[in-house]
Coordinates of C-alpha atoms in Angstrom, one line a residue:
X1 CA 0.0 0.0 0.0
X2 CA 1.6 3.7 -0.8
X3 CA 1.3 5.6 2.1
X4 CA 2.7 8.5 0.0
X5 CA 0.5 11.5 -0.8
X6 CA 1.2 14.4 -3.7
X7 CA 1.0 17.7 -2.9
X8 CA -1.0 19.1 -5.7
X9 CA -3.0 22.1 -3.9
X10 CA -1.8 24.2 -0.8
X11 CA -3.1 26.7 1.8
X12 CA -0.8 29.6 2.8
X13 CA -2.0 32.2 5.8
X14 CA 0.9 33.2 7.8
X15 CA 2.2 35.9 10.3
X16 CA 5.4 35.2 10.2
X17 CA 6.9 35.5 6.5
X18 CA 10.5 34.2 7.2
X19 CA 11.6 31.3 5.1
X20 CA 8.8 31.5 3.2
X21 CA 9.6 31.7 0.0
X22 CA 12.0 28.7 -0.9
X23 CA 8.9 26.8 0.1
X24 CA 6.3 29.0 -2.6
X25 CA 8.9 28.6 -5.0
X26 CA 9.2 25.3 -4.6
X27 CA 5.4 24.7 -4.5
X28 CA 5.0 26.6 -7.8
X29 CA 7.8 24.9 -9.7
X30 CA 5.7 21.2 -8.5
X31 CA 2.6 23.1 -10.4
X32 CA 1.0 23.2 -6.9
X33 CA -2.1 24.9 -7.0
X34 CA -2.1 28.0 -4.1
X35 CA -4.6 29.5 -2.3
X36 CA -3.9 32.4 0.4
X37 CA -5.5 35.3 2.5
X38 CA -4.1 39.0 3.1
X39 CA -0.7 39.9 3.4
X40 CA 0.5 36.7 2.9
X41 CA -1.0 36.7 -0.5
X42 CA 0.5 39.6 -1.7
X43 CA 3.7 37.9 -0.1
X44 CA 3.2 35.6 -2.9
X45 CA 2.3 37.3 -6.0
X46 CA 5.3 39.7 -4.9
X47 CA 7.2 36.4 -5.7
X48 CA 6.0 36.4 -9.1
X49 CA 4.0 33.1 -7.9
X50 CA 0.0 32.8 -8.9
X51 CA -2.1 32.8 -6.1
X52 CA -5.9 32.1 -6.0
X53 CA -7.4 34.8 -3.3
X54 CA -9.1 32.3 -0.5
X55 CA -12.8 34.8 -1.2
X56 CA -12.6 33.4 -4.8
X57 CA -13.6 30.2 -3.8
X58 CA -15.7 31.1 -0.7
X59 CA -17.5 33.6 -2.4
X60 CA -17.2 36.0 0.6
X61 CA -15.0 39.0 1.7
X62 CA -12.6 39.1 4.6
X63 CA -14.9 40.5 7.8
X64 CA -15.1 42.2 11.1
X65 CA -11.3 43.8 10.1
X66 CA -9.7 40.6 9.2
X67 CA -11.7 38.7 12.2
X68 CA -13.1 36.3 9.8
X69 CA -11.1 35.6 6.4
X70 CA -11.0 31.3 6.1
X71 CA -14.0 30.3 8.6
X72 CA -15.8 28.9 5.9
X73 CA -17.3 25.3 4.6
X74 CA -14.9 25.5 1.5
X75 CA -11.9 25.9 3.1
X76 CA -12.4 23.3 5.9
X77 CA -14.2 21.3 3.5
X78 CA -11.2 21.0 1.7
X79 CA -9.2 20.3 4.4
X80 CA -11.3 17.6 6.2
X81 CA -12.6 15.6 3.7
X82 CA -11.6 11.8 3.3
X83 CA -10.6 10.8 0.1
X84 CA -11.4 7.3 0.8
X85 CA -15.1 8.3 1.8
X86 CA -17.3 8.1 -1.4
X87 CA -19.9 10.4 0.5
X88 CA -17.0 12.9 1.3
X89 CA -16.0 12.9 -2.2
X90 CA -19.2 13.4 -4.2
X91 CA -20.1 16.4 -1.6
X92 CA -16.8 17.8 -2.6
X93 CA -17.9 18.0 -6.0
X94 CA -21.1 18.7 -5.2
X95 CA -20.4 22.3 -3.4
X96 CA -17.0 22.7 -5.7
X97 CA -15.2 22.4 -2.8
X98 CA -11.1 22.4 -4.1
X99 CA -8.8 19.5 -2.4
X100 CA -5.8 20.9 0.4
X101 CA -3.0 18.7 0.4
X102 CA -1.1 20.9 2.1
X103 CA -1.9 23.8 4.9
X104 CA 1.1 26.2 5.9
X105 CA -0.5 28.4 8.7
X106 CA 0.9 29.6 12.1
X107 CA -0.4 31.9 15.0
X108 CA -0.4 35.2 15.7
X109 CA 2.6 36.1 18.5
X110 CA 0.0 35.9 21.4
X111 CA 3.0 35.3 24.2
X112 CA 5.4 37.9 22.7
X113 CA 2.5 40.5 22.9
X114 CA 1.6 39.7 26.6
X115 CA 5.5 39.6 27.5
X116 CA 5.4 43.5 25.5
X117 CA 3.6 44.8 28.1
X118 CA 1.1 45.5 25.5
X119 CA -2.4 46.8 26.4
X120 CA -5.1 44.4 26.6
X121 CA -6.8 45.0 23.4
X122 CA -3.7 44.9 21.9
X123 CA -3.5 40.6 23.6
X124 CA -7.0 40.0 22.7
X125 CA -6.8 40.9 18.7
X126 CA -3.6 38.3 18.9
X127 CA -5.6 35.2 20.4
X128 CA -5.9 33.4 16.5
X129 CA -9.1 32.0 15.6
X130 CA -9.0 31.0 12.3
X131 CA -5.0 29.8 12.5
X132 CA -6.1 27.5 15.4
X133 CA -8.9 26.1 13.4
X134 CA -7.3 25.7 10.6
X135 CA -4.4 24.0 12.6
X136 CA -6.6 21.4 14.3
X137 CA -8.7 20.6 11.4
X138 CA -5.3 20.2 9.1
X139 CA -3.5 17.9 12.1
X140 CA -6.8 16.0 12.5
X141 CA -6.8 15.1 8.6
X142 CA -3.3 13.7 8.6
X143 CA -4.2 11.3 6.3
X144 CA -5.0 13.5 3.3
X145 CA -3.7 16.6 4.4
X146 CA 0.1 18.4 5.7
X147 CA -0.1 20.3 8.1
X148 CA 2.5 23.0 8.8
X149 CA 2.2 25.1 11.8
X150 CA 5.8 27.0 12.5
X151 CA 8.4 28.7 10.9
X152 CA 10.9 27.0 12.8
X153 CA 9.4 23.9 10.4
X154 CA 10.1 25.5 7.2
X155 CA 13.5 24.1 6.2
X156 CA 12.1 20.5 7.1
X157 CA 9.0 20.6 4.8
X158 CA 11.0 22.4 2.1
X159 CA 13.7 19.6 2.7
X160 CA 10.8 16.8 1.8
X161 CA 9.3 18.7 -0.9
X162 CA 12.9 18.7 -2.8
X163 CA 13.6 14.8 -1.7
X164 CA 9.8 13.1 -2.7
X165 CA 9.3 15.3 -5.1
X166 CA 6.5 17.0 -3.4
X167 CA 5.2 13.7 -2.5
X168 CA 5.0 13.1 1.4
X169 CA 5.1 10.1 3.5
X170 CA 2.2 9.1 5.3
X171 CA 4.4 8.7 8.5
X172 CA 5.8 12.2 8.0
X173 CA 2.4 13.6 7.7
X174 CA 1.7 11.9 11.1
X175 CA 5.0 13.6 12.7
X176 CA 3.7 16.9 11.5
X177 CA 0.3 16.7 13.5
X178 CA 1.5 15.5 16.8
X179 CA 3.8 18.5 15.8
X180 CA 0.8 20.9 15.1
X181 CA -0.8 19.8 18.1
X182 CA 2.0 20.7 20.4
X183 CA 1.9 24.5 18.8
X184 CA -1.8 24.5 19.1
X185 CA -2.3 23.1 23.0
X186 CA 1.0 25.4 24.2
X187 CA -1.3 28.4 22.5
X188 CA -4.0 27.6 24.5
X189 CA -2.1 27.1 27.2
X190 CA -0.6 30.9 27.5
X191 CA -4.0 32.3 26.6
X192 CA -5.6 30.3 29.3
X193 CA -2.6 31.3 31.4
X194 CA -3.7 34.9 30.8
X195 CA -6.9 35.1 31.9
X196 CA -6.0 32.6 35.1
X197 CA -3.1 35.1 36.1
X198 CA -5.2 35.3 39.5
X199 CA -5.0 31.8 39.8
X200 CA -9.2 32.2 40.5
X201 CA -9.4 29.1 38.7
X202 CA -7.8 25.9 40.1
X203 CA -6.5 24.2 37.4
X204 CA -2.8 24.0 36.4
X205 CA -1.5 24.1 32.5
X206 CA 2.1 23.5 32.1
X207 CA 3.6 24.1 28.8
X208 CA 7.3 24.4 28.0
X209 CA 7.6 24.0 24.0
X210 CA 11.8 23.7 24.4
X211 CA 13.0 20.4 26.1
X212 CA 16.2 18.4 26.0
X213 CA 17.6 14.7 26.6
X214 CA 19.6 14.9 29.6
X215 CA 22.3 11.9 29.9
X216 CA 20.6 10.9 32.8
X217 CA 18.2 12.1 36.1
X218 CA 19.2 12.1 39.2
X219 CA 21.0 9.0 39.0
X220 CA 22.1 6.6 36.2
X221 CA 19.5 4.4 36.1
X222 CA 16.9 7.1 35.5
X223 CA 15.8 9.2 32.6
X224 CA 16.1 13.2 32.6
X225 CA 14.6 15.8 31.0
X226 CA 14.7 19.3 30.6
X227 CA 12.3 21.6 29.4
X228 CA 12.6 25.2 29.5
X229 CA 14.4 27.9 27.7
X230 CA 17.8 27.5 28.7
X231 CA 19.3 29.7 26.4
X232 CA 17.5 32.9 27.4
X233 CA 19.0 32.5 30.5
X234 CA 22.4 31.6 29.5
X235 CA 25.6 32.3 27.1
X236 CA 27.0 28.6 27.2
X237 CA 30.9 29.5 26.4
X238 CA 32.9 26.6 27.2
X239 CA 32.2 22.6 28.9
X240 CA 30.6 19.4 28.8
X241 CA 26.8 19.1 28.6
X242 CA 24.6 20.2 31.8
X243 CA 23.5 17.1 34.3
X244 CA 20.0 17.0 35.4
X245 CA 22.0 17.0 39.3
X246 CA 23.9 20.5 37.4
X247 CA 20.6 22.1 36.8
X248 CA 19.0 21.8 40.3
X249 CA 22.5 23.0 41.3
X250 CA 22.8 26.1 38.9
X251 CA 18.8 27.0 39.7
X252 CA 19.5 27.3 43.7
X253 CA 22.8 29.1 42.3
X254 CA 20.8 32.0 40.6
X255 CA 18.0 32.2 42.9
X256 CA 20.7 32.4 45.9
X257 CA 22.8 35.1 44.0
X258 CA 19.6 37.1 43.2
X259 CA 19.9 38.3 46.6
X260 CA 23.3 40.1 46.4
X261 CA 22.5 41.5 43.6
X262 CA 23.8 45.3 42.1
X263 CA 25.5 44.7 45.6
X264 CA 29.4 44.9 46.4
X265 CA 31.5 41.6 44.8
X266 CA 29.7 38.5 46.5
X267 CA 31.0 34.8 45.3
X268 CA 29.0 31.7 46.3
X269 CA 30.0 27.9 45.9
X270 CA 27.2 25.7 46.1
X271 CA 26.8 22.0 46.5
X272 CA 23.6 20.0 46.3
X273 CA 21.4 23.5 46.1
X274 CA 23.3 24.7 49.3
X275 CA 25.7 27.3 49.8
X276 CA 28.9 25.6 51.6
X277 CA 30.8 29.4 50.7
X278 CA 29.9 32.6 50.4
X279 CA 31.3 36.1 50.7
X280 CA 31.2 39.7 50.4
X281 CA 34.3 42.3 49.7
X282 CA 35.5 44.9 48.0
X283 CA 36.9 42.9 45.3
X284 CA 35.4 39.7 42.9
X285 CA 38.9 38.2 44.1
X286 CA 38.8 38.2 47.7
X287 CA 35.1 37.6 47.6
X288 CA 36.1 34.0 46.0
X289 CA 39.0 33.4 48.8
X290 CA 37.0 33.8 51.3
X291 CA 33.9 31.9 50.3
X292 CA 36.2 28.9 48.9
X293 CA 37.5 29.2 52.8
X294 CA 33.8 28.4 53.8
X295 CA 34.7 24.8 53.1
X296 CA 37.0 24.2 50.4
X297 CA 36.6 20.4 51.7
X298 CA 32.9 20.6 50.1
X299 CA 34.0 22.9 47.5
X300 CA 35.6 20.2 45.1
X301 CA 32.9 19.9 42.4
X302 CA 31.1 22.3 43.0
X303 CA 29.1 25.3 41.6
X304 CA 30.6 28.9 41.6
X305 CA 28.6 31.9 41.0
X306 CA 29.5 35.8 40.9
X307 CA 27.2 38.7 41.2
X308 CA 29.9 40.6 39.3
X309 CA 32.8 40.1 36.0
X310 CA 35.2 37.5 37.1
X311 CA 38.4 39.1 36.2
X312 CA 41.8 37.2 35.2
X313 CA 43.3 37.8 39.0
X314 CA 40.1 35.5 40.3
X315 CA 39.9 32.8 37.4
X316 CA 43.5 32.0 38.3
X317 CA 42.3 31.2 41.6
X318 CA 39.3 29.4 40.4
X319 CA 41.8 27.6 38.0
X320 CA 43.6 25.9 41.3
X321 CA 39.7 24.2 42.2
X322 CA 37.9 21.4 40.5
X323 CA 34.6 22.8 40.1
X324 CA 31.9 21.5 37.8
X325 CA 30.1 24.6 36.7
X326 CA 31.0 28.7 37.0
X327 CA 28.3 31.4 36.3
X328 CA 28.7 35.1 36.4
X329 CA 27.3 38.1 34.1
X330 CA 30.6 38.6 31.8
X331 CA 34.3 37.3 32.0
X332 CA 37.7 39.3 30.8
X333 CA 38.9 37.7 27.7
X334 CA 41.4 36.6 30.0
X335 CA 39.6 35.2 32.7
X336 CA 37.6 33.1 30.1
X337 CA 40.8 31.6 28.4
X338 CA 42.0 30.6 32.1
X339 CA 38.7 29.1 32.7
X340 CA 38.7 27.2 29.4
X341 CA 42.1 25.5 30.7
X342 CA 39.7 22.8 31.8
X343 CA 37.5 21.0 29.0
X344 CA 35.2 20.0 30.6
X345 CA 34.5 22.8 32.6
X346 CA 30.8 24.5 32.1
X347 CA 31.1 28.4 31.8
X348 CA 27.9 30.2 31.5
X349 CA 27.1 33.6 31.3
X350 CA 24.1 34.5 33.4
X351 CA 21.4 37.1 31.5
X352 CA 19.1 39.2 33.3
X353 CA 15.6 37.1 32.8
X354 CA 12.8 37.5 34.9
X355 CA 12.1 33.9 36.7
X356 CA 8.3 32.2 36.6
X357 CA 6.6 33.8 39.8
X358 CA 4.5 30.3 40.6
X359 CA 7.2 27.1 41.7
X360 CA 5.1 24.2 40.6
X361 CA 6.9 20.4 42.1
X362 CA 5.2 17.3 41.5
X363 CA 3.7 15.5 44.9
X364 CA 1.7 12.1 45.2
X365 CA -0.4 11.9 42.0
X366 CA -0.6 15.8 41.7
X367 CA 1.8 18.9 42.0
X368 CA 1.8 21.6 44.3
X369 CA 2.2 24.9 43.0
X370 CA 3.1 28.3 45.1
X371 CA 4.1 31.7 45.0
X372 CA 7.9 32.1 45.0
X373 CA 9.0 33.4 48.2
X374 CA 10.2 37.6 46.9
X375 CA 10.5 38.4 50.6
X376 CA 14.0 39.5 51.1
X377 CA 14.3 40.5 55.0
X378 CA 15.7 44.1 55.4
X379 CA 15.6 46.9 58.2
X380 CA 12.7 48.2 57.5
X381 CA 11.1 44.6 58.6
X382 CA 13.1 43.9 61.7
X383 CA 11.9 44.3 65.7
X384 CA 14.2 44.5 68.3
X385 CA 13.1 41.6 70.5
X386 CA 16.1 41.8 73.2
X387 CA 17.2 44.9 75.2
X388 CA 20.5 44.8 73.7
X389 CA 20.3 45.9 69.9
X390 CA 22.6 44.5 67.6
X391 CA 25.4 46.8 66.3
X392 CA 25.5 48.1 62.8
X393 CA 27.9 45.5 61.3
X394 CA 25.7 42.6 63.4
X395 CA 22.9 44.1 61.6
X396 CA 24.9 43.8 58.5
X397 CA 26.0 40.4 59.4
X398 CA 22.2 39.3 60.4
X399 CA 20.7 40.7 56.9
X400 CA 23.7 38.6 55.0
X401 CA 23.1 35.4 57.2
X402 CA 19.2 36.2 56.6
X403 CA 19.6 35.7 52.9
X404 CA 21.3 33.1 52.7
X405 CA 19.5 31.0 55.3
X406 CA 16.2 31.9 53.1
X407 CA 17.9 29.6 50.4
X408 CA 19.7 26.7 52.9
X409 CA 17.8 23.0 53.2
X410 CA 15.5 23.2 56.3
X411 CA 15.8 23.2 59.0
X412 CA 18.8 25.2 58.8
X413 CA 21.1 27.4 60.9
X414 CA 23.6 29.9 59.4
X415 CA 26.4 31.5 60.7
X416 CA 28.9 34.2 59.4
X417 CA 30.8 37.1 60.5
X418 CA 32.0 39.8 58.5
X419 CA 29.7 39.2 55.3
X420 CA 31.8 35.9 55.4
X421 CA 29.7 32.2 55.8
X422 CA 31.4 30.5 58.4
X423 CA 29.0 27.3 58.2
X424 CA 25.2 26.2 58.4
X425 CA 23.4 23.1 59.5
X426 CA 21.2 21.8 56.8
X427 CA 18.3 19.6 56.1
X428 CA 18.2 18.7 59.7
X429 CA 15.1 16.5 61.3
X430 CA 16.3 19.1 65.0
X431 CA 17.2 22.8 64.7
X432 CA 19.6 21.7 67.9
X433 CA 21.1 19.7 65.5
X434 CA 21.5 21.7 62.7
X435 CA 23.2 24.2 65.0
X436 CA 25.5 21.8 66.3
X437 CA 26.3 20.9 63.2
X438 CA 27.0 24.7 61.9
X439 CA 29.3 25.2 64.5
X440 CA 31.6 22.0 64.5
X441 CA 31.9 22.7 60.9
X442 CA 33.1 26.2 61.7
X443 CA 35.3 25.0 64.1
X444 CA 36.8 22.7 62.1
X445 CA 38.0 25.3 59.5
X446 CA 39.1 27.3 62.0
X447 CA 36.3 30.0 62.1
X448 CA 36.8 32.1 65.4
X449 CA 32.7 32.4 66.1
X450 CA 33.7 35.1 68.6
X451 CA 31.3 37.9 67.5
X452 CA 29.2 36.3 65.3
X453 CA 25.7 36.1 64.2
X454 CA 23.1 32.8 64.2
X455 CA 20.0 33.2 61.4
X456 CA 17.5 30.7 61.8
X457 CA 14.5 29.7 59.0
X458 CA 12.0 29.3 61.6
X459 CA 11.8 30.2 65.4
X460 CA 12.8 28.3 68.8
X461 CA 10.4 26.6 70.7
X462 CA 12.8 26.2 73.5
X463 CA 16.1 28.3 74.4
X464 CA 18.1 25.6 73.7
X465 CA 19.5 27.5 70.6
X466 CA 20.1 30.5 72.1
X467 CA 22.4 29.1 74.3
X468 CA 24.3 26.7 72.7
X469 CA 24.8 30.2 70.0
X470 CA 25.8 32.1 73.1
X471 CA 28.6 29.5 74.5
X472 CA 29.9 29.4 70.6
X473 CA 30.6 33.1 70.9
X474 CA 27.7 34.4 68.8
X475 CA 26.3 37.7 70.1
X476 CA 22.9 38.1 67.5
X477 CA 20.2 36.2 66.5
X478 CA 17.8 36.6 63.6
X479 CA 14.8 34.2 63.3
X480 CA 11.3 35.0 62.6
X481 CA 9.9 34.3 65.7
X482 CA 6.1 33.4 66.3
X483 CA 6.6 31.0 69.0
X484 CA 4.1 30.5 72.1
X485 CA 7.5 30.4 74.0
X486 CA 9.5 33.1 72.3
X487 CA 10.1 34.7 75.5
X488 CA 12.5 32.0 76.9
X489 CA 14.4 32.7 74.1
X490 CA 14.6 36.5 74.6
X491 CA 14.6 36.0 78.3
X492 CA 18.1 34.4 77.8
X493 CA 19.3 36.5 75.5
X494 CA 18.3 39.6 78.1
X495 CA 20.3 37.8 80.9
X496 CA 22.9 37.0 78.7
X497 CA 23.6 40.4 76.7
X498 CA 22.9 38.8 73.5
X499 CA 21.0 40.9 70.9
X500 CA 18.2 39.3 68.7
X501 CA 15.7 40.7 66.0
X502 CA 12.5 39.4 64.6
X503 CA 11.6 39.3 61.0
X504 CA 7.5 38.3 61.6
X505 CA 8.6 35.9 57.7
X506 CA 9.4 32.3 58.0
X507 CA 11.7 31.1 55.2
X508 CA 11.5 26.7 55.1
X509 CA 12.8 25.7 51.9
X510 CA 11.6 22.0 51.9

């Protein structure tokens, strides 16, 4: 049986003209009949191509300003019929309804409008009507018909057309509707999207038209995906491909350095979404030495990030650590050829791109879906819950720790001194033990705790905290507070001149 199918007769509406005319040209050299609407008409005959004006065969104008131009029985007559239904047939000839082999149509830029900032008429006159239609009813008719629904398609089709001789496979015509389908359902998805920006409606429509094969998930054994826009987020420059582990690393990576940012030269390293360095100075350089001195133990493959140009003095430092992955805004020329030293390596540049306000992570049968959490704790928020206030560098010290314990594993329990991390706890089942775990780490590297600051993701129950801080050296606190038995914490802090602050915002990250 030939699955095969001749093009002889062809729709063309389009918005988008690019890469359009190889595939007319082509079309008209095959002695394909064309039919076409509007601009994309006069596209056409521009070419030097005939073109039979869609009204000629419905016998009716374009309407309503270009509302209406192909909704009409001929047109989807001709593209639904079954050429393998005698009923179908004889109706065809019946109403002179032409034969449409082939339907190249796409959709008005409905997203790119929205993201414009364009007025709401201006979104509503770009939600296609006939495009869709014509889209579904094309896709649905695989058998007899080709549908083409993006420009990004047009080297493909124009590919086939010059290999079968404008004859097309019946399995390609297949691959072109599930194709068509994904444009059409993504379409509806933003639009639906739109008018659900309140959320008012519970339903959840998730559609991410990019996607890549990872090597792997999480492990080995397990498949990974990605789907998303990578590259509007990223310059790639140098390295081996991402992981699906990388990703997860270099999202808590951006999300953490959002904090710091148009701030002084701050440097994070992370591993497994946590900060194990971090640091604040007056130069990119420093900032680096002194987060690597965080932990260079946990350092070792992991992922760096700067709020600021890594220069050629800091890449040669960066140069001495195995590190999987290194993002910042720009590089010197220099700095990048350092960096490159390592194949493998992954250099990205990080763009300024607006991240999705909803976080959306799948649970049981379902997903949960929030807001992301754009509270950043500041002064303005704070209460003095102790007689003793802190100092202005605590307060400095507490704001730093605050940010950073907003994007640590809970529970969790940060310290640092001097815009420097000197160690958290994280993920732990007891804030005791997260503490307890903070400061033997910062003991261990040799952190002098004498003077610094504790910030917690969720209030004490119980003084025990406070205490055990206290005995370390630390001298302020900054937790959210909210407990029924806050005041045993503040009592101790009063008896012990210790100075803590309440936010009134709990940050878990779970």
């Amino acid at each position: 049986m030939n699955n095969t199918k001749k093009i002889k007769s062809a729709l063309i509406s389009v918005f988008h003209k690019d890469g359009l005319a190889p595939i007319v040209k082509k079309l008209d050299e095959l002695g394909v009949k064309i039919y076409s609407t509007g601009g994309t008409q006069k596209f056409i005959n521009d070419l030097g191509v005939n073109v039979i004006p869609v009204e000629e065969v419905t016998d009716y104008p374009s309407i309503l300003g270009g509302r209406v131009k192909t909704l009409h029985p001929k047109v989807f007559g001709g593209i639904l019929n079954r050429q393998d239904n005698e009923s179908d047939v004889a109706e065809m000839d019946q109403y002179a309804i032409p034969q449409l082999d082939l339907v190249i149509v796409d959709l008005y830029p409905f997203e790119k409008t929205v993201a414009s900032g364009a007025s709401e008429q201006d979104i509503i006159e770009k939600i296609d009507i006939g495009g869709i239609s014509l889209i579904r009813a094309a896709a649905k008719n695989f058998k007899d018909t080709l549908c083409v629904s993006s420009m990004e398609d047009y080297e493909e089709v124009l590919n086939m057309l010059n290999e079968g001789n404008g004859e097309i496979s019946l399995e390609d015509r297949r691959r072109f509707a599930a194709k068509s389908f994904n444009i059409s359902s993504n379409y509806d998805t933003a639009i639906f999207n739109y008018f659900n920006s309140d959320h008012s409606i519970a339903s959840l429509k998730i559609s991410e038209m990019k996607g890549k094969v990872l090597r792997y998930g999480e492990n080995p054994h397990q498949k990974g995906y990605f789907f998303g826009d990578f590259d509007a987020i990223f310059d790639k420059l140098h390295g081996k491909e991402l992981s699906y582990n990388n990703l997860l690393d270099v999202d808590a990576a951006v999300n953490l350095m959002a904090e710091f940012k148009k701030e002084a030269p701050t440097f994070a390293i992370l591993k497994h979404n946590n900060a194990c360095g971090l640091a604040q100075r007056d130069t990119v350089k420093q900032a680096y030495v002194d987060a690597l001195a965080g932990d260079p133990v946990s350092a070792f493959g992991g992922i760096l990030i700067s709020n600021t140009e890594i220069d050629a003095a800091t890449a040669e430092e960066i140069h001495k650590l195995f590190c999987e992955v290194v993002i910042a805004p720009s590089y010197s020329e220099e700095a990048l050829e350092i960096l490159k030293g390592k194949k493998n390596r992954i250099i990205l540049i990080h763009k300024e791109v607006k991240l999705p306000e909803t976080l959306t992570r799948t649970c049981l049968n379902g997903a949960l879906v929030q807001d992301r959490d754009n509270v950043t704790d500041s002064t303005e928020n704070l209460s003095n819950a102790t007689n003793n206030k802190p100092s202005g560098t605590e307060l400095e010290d507490l704001l730093f720790a605050s940010k950073i314990c907003k994007h640590t594993k809970s529970n969790t329990i940060v310290l640092a001194k001097g815009k420097q991390l000197c160690a958290s706890g994280t993920g732990q089942t007891s804030r005791v033990d997260a503490l307890r775990q903070a400061i033997e780490k910062a003991t261990s590297f040799d952190f002098d705790l004498t003077g610094a600051v504790m910030a917690s993701d969720a209030f004490f129950p119980f003084p025990d905290c406070v205490e055990i801080a206290d005995k370390a050296g630390i001298t302020a606190v900054i937790q959210p507070g909210g407990s029924i038995k806050d005041q045993l914490s503040i009592d101790y802090c009063n008896e012990h001149e210790m100075a803590m602050v309440f936010t009134g915002t709990r940050h878990f990250k779970h």
